Structures are given as structure tokens and as C-alpha cells.
PDB file of N, CA and C in Angstrom:
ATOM      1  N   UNK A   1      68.258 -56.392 174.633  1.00  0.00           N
ATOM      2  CA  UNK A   1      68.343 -55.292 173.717  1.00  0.00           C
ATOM      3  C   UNK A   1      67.451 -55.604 172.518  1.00  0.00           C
ATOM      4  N   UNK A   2      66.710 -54.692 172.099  1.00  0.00           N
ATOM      5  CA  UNK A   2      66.250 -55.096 171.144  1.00  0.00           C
ATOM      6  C   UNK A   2      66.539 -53.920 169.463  1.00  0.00           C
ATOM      7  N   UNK A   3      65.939 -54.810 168.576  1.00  0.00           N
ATOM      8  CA  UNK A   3      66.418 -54.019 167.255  1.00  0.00           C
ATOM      9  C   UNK A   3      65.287 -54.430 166.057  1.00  0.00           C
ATOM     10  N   UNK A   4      65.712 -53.858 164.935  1.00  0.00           N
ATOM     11  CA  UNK A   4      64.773 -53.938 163.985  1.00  0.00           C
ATOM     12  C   UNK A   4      65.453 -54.724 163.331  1.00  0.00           C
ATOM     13  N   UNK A   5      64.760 -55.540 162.128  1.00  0.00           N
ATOM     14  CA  UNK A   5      65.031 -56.599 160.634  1.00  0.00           C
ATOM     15  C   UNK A   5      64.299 -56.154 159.620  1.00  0.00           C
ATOM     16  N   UNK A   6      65.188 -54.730 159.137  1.00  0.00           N
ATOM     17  CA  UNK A   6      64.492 -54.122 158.156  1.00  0.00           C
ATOM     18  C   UNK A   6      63.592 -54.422 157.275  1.00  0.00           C
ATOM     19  N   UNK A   7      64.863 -55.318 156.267  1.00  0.00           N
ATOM     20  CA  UNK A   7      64.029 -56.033 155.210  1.00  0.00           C
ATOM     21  C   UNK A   7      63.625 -57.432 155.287  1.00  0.00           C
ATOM     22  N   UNK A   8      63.931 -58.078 156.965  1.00  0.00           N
ATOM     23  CA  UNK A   8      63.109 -59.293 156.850  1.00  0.00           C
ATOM     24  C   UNK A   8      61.925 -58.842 157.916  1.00  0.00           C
ATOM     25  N   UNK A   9      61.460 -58.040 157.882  1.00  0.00           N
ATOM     26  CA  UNK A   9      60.618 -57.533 158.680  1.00  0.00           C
ATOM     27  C   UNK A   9      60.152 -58.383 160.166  1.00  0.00           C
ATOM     28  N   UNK A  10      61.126 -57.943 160.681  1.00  0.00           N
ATOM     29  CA  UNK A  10      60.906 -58.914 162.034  1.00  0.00           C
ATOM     30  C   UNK A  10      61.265 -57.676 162.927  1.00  0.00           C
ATOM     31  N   UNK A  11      60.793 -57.485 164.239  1.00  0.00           N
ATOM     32  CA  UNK A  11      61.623 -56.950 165.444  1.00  0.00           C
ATOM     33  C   UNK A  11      61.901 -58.034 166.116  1.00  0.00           C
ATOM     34  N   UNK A  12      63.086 -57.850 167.178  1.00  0.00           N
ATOM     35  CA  UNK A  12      63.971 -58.804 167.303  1.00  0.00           C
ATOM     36  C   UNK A  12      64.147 -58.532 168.872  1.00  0.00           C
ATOM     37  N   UNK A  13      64.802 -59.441 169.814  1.00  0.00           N
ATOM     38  CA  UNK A  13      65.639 -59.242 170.904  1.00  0.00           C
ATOM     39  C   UNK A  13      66.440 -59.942 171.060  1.00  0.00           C
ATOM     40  N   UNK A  14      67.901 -59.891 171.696  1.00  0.00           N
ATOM     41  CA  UNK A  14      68.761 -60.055 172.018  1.00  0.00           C
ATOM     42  C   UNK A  14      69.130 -60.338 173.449  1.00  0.00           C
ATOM     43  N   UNK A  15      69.418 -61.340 173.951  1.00  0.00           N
ATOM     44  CA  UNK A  15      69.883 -61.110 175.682  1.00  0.00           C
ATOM     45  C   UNK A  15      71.203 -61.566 175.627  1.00  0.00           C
ATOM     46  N   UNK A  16      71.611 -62.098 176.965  1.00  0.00           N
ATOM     47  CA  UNK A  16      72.681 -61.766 177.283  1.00  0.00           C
ATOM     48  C   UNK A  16      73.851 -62.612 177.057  1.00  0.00           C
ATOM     49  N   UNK A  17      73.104 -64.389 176.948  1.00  0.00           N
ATOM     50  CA  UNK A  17      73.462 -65.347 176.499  1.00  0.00           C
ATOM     51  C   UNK A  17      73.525 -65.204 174.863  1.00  0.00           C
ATOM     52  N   UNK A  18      72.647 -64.347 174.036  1.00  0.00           N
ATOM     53  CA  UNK A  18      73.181 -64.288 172.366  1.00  0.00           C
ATOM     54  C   UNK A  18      71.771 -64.578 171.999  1.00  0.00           C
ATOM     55  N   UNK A  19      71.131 -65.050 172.471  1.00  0.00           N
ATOM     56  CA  UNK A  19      69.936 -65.732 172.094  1.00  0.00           C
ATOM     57  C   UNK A  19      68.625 -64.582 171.921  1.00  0.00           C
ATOM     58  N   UNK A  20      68.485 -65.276 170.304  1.00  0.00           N
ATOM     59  CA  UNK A  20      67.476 -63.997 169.002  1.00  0.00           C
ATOM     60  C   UNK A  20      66.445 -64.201 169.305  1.00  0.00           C
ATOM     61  N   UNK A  21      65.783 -63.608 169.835  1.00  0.00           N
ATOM     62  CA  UNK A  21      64.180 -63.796 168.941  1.00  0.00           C
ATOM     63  C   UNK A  21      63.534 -63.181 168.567  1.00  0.00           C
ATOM     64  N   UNK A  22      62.685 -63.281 167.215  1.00  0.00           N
ATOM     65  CA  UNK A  22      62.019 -62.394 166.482  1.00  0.00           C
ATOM     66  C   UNK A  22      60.824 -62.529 166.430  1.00  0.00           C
ATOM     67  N   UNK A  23      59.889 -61.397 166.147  1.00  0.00           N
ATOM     68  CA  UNK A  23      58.566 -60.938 166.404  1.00  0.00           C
ATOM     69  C   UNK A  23      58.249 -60.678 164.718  1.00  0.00           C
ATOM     70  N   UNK A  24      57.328 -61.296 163.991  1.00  0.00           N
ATOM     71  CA  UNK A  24      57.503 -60.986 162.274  1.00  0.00           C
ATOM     72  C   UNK A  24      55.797 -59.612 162.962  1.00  0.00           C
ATOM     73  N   UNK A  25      56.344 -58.550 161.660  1.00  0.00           N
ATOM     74  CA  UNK A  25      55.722 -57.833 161.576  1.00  0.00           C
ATOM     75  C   UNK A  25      54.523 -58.116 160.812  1.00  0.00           C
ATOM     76  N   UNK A  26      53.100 -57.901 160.760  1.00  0.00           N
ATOM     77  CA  UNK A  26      52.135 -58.100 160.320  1.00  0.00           C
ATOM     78  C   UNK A  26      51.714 -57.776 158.855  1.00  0.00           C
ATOM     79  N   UNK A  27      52.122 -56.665 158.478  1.00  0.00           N
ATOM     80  CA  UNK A  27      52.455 -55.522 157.263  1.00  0.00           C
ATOM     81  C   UNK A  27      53.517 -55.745 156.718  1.00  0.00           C
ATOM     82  N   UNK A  28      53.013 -56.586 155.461  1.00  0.00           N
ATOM     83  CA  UNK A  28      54.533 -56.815 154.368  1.00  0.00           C
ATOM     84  C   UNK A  28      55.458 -55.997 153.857  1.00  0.00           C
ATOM     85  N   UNK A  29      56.641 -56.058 153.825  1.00  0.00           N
ATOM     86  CA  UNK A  29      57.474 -54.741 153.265  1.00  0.00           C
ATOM     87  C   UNK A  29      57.324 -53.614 154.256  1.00  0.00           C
ATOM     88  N   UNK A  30      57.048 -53.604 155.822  1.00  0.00           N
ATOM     89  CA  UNK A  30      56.438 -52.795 156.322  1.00  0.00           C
ATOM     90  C   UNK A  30      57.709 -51.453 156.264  1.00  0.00           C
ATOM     91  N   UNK A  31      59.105 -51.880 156.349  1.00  0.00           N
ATOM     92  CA  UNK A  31      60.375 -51.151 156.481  1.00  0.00           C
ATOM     93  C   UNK A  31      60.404 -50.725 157.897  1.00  0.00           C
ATOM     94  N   UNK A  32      60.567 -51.663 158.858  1.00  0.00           N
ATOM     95  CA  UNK A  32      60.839 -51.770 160.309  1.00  0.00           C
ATOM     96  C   UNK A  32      61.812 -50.294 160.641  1.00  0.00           C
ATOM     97  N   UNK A  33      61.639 -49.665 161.868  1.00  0.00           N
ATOM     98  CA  UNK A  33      62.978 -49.159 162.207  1.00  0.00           C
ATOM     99  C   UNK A  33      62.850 -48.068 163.103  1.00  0.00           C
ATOM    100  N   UNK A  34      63.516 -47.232 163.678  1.00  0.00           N
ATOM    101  CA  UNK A  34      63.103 -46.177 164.774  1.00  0.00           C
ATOM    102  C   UNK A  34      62.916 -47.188 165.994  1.00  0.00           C
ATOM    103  N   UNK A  35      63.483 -48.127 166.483  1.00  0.00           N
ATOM    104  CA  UNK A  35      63.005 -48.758 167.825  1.00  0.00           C
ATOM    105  C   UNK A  35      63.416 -48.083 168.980  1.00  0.00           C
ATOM    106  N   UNK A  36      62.158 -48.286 170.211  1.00  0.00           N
ATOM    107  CA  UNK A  36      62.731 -47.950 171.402  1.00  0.00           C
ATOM    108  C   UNK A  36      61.624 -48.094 172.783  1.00  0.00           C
ATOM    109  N   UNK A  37      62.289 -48.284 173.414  1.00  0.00           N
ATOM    110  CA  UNK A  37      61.812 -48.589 174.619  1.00  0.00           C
ATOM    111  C   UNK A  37      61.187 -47.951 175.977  1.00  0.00           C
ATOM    112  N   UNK A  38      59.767 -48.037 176.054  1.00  0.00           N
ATOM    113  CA  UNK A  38      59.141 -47.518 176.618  1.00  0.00           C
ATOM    114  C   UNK A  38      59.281 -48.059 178.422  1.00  0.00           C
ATOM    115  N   UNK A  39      58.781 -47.109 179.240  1.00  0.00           N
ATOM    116  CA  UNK A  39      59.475 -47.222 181.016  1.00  0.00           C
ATOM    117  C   UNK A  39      58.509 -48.344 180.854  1.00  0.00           C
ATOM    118  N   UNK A  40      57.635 -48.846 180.580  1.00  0.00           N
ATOM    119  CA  UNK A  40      56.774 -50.153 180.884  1.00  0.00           C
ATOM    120  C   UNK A  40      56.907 -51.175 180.482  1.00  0.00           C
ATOM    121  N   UNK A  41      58.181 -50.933 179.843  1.00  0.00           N
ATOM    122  CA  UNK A  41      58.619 -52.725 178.863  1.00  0.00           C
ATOM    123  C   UNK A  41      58.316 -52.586 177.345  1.00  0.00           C
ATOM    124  N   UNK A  42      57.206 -51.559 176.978  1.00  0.00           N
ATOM    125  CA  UNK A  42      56.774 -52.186 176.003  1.00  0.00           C
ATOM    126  C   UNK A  42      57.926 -51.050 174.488  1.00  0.00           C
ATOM    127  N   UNK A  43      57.606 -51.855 173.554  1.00  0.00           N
ATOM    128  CA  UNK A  43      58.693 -51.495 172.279  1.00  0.00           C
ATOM    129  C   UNK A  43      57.675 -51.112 171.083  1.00  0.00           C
ATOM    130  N   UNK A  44      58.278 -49.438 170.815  1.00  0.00           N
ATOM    131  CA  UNK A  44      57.798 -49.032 170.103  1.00  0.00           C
ATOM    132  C   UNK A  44      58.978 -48.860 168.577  1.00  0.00           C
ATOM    133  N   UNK A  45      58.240 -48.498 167.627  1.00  0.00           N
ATOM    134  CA  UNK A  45      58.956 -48.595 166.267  1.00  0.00           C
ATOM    135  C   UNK A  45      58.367 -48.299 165.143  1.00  0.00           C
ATOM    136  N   UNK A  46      58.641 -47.739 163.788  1.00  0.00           N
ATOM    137  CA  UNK A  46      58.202 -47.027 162.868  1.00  0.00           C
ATOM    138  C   UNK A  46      57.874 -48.324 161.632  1.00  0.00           C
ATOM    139  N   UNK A  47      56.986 -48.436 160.896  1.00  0.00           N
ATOM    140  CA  UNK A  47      56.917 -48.843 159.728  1.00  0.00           C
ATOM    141  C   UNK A  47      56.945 -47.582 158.845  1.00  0.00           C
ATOM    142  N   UNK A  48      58.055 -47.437 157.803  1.00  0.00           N
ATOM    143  CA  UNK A  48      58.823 -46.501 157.193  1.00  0.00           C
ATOM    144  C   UNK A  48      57.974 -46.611 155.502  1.00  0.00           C
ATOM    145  N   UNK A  49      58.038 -47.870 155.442  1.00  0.00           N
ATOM    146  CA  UNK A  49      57.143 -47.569 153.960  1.00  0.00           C
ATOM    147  C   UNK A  49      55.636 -48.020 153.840  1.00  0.00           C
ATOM    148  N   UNK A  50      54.940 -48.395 155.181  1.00  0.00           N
ATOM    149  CA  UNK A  50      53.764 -48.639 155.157  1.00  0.00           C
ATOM    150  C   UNK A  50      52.903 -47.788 155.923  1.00  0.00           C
ATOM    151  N   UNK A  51      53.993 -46.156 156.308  1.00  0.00           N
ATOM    152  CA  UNK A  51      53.224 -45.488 157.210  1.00  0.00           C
ATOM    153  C   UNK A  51      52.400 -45.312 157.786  1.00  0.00           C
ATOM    154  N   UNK A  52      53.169 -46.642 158.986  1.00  0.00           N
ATOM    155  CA  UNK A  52      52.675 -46.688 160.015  1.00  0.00           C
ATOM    156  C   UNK A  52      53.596 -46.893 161.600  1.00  0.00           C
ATOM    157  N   UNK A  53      52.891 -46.776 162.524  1.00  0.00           N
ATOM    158  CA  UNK A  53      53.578 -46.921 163.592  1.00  0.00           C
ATOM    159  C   UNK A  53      53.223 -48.105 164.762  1.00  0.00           C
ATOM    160  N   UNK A  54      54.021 -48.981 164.994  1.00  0.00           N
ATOM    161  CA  UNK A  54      53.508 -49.897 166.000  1.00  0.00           C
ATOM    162  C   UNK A  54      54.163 -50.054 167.449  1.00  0.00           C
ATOM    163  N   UNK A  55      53.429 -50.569 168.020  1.00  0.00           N
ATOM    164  CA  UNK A  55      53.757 -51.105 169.670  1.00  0.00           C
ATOM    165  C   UNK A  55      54.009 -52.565 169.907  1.00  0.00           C
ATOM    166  N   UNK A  56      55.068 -52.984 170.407  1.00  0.00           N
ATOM    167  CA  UNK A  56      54.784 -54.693 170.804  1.00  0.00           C
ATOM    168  C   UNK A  56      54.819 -54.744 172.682  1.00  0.00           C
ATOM    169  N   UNK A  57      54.202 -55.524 172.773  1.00  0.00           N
ATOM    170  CA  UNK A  57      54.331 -55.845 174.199  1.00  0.00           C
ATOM    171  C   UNK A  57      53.793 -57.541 174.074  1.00  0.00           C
ATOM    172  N   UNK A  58      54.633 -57.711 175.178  1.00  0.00           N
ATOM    173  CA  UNK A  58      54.318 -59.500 175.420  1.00  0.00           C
ATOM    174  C   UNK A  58      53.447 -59.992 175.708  1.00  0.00           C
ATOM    175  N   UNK A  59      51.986 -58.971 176.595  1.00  0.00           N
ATOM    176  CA  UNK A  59      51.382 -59.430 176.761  1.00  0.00           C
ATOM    177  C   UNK A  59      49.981 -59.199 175.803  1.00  0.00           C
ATOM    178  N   UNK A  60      50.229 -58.160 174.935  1.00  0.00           N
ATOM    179  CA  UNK A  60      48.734 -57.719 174.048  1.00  0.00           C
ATOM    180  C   UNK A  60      49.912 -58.138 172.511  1.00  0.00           C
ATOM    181  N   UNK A  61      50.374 -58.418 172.655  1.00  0.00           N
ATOM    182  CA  UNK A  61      51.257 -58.582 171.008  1.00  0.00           C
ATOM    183  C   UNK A  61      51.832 -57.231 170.090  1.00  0.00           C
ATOM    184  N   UNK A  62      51.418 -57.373 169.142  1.00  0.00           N
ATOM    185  CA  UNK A  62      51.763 -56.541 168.084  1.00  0.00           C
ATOM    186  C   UNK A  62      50.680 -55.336 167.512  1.00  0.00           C
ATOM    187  N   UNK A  63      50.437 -53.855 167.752  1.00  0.00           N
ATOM    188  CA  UNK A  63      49.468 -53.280 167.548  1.00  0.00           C
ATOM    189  C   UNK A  63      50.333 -52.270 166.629  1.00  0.00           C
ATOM    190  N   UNK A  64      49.305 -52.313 165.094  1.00  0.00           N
ATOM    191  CA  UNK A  64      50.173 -51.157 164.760  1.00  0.00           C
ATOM    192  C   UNK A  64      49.070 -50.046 164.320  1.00  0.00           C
ATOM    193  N   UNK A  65      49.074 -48.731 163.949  1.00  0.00           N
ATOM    194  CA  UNK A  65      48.515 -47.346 163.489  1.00  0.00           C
ATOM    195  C   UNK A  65      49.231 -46.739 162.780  1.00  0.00           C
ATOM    196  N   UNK A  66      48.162 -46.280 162.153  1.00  0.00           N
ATOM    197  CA  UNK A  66      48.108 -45.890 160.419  1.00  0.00           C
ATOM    198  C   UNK A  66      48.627 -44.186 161.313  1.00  0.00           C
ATOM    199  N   UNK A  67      49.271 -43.832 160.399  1.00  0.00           N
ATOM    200  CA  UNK A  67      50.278 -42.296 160.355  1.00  0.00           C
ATOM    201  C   UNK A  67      49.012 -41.398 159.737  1.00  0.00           C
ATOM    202  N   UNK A  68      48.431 -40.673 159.721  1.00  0.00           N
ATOM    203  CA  UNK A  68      47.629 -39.645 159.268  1.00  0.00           C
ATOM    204  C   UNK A  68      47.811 -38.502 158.580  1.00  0.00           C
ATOM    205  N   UNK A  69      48.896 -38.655 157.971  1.00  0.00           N
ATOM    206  CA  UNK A  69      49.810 -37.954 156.750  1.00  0.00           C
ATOM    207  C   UNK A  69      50.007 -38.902 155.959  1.00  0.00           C
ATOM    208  N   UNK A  70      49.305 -39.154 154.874  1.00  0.00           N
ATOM    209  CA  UNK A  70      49.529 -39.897 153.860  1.00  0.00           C
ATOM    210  C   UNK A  70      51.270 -40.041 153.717  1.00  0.00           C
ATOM    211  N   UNK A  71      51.186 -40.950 153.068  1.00  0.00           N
ATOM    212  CA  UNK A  71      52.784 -41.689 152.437  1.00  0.00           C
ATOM    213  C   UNK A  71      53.984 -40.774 153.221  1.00  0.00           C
ATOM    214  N   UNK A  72      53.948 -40.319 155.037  1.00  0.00           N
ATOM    215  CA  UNK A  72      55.105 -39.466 155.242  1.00  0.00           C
ATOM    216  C   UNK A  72      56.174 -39.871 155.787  1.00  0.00           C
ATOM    217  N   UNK A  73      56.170 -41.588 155.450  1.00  0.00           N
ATOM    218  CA  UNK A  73      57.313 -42.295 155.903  1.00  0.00           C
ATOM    219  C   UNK A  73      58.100 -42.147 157.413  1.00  0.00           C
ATOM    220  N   UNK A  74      56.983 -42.520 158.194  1.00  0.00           N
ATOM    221  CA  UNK A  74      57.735 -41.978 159.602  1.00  0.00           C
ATOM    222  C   UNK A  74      59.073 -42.963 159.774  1.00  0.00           C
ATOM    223  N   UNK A  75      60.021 -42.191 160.792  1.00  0.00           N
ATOM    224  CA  UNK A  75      61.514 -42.692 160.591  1.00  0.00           C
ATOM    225  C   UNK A  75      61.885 -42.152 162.333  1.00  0.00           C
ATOM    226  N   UNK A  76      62.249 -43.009 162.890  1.00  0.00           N
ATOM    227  CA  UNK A  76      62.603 -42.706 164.176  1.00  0.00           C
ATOM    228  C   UNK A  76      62.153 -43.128 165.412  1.00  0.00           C
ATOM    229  N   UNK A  77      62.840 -43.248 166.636  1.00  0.00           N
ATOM    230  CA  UNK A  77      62.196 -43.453 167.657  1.00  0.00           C
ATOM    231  C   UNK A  77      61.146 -42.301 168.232  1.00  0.00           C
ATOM    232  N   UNK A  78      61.710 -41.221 167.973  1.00  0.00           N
ATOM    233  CA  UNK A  78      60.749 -40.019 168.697  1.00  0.00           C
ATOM    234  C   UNK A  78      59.489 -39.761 168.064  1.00  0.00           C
ATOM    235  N   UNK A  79      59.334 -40.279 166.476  1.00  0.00           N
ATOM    236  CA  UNK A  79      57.935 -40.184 165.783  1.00  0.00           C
ATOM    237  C   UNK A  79      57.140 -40.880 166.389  1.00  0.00           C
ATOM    238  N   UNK A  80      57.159 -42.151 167.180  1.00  0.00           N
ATOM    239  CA  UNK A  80      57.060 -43.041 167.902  1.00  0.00           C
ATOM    240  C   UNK A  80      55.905 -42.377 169.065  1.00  0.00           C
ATOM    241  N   UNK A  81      57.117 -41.522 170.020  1.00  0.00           N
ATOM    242  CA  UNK A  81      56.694 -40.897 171.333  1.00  0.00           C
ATOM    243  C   UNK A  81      55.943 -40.071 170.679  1.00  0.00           C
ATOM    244  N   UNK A  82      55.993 -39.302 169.394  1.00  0.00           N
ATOM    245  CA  UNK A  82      55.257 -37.839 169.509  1.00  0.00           C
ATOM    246  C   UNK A  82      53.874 -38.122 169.041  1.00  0.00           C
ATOM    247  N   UNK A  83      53.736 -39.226 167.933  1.00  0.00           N
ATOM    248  CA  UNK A  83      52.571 -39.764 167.550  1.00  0.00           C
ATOM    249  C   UNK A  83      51.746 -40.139 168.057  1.00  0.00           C
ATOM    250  N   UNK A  84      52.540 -41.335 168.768  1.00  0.00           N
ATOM    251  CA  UNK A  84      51.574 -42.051 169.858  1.00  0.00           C
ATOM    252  C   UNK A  84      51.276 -41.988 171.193  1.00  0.00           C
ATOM    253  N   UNK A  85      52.244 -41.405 171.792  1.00  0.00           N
ATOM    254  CA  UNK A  85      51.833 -40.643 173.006  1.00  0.00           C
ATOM    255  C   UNK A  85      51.925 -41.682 174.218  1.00  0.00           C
ATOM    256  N   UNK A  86      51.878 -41.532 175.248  1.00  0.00           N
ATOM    257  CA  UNK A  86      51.786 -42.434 176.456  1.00  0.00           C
ATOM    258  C   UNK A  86      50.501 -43.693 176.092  1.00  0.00           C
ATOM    259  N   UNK A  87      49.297 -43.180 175.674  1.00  0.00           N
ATOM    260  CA  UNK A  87      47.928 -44.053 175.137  1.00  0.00           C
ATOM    261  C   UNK A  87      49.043 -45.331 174.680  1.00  0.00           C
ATOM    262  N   UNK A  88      49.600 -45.879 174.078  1.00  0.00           N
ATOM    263  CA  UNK A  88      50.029 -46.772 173.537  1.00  0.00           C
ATOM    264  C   UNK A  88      51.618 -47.181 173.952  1.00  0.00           C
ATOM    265  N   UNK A  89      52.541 -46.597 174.216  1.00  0.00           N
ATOM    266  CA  UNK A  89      53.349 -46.945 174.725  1.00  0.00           C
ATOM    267  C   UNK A  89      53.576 -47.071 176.431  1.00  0.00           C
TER     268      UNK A  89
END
């Protein structure tokens, strides 16, 4: 399962044994959040005050994109899908 670390800016996973691990976001203060999971593995999620939106996958890392509405604080998993589209997730 995975989740966001708002203000320690990390995305995170969880399995089954308990065991964390975190992914630190690139973009300081980025305000992590909106996570969710794409049919290919890979995890998408909102940076809320650095409007922007990123992708992680295990094998290309951490990719994030700039929102094209100045300062519009994207918030959600579906800003995610509607923004970025299949191209990235």
C-alpha cells in the first residue's frame, strides 16, 4: 500500500510484514498527496504547494511536471489521471 509524508515529503510503501519505505521527493516543501495507483505499478501523486504533479516507478524513479495553471495547487488522485494522462502513468 502506498501513501504520502506530507510534510516530510517522502512517498512511502507499506507491505505486509509492516515494513516502510520511503521515496524523498525532489521539490522541497513540495506538499505530497492525492496518491494512486496506476494498472502498471506505477504511483502517481500531487505536489500541492509546488504545483506540480509526479510519477514514481521503480524502474525510471521519480518524474515530476509543472501544472500549467500557475499556483492552482493540484489536490487529488484524479488531477493526477486528468493531467497526465496514460503518457506518464
Amino acid at each position: 500500500m502506498w501513501f504520502t509524508q506530507h510534510k516530510a515529503n517522502f512517498i512511502s510503501s507499506i507491505n505486509k510484514e509492516g515494513t516502510i519505505t520511503s521515496h524523498p521527493v525532489p521539490t522541497l516543501q513540495a506538499g505530497v498527496m492525492g496518491i494512486t495507483t496506476a494498472s502498471n505499478g506505477s504511483i502517481g501523486f500531487t505536489e500541492n504547494q509546488a504545483n506540480k504533479i509526479a510519477v514514481f516507478t521503480p524502474d525510471q524513479g521519480l518524474r515530476e511536471y509543472n501544472v500549467p495553471t500557475p499556483e492552482s495547487a493540484p489536490f487529488g488522485h484524479d488531477v493526477v489521471k486528468s493531467l497526465c494522462g496514460r503518457d506518464c502513468i
